[in-house]
Coordinates of C-alpha atoms in Angstrom, one line a residue:
X470 CA 14.7 5.7 7.6
X471 CA 11.5 4.5 9.2
X472 CA 9.3 1.5 9.1
X473 CA 5.7 2.0 8.0
X474 CA 2.8 -0.5 8.1
X475 CA 0.4 0.2 5.3
X476 CA -3.1 -1.4 5.7
X477 CA -6.0 -1.5 3.3
X478 CA -9.0 0.4 4.6
X479 CA -11.8 -1.2 2.4
X480 CA -12.5 -4.3 0.4
X481 CA -13.6 -4.3 -3.2
X482 CA -13.1 -5.4 -6.8
X483 CA -11.8 -2.7 -9.1
X484 CA -11.3 -2.2 -12.8
X485 CA -9.1 -4.7 -14.4
X486 CA -10.3 -7.5 -12.0
X487 CA -8.0 -6.4 -9.2
X488 CA -9.2 -7.2 -5.7
X489 CA -8.3 -5.6 -2.4
X490 CA -9.5 -6.9 1.0
X491 CA -9.8 -4.8 4.1
X492 CA -6.9 -5.6 6.4
X493 CA -4.3 -6.5 3.8
X494 CA -1.1 -5.0 5.0
X495 CA 2.6 -4.7 4.2
X496 CA 5.6 -3.1 5.9
X497 CA 7.8 -0.6 4.0
X498 CA 11.0 1.1 4.9
X499 CA 11.1 4.8 3.7
X500 CA 12.2 8.2 4.7
X501 CA 8.7 9.7 4.5
X502 CA 5.1 8.4 4.7
X503 CA 5.0 6.1 1.6
X504 CA 1.5 7.3 0.7
X505 CA 2.8 10.9 0.3
X506 CA 5.4 10.4 -2.4
X507 CA 5.4 8.7 -5.8
X508 CA 8.4 6.6 -4.9
X509 CA 6.7 5.5 -1.7
X510 CA 3.5 4.5 -3.6
X511 CA 5.7 2.5 -6.0
X512 CA 7.2 0.7 -3.0
X513 CA 3.7 0.0 -1.8
X514 CA 2.7 -1.3 -5.2
X515 CA 5.7 -3.6 -5.4
X516 CA 5.2 -4.9 -1.8
X517 CA 1.5 -5.7 -2.4
X518 CA 2.4 -7.4 -5.7
X519 CA 5.0 -9.5 -4.1
X520 CA 2.9 -10.5 -1.0
X521 CA -0.5 -10.8 -2.6
X522 CA 0.1 -11.1 -6.4
X523 CA -2.2 -8.1 -7.0
X524 CA -1.1 -5.0 -9.0
X525 CA -2.7 -2.0 -7.3
X526 CA -1.1 0.8 -9.4
X527 CA -4.2 3.0 -9.6
X528 CA -5.2 2.4 -6.0
X529 CA -2.0 3.2 -4.1
X530 CA -3.4 6.3 -2.3
X531 CA -4.5 7.4 1.2
X532 CA -8.2 6.9 0.1
X533 CA -7.6 3.1 0.0
X534 CA -4.8 2.7 2.6
X535 CA -3.8 3.8 6.1
X536 CA -0.2 4.4 7.0
X537 CA 1.2 3.8 10.5
X538 CA 4.8 4.7 11.5
X539 CA 6.1 1.8 13.5
X540 CA 9.6 3.3 14.4

């Protein structure tokens, strides 16, 4: 298992009234880069929803987020 910091690359309002702000970040524990697997993207979605109250289901991809392996 590794710890990943996932950070939003760009701000914007998207369909459904969902907002993302550049710099929003969460930490996720996963075996692989969370942006490269469907289970990892689901973990990202849940972490953003818990921390920021925003459901980012359609935006959980590497086009909106950067992933950094911390350890």
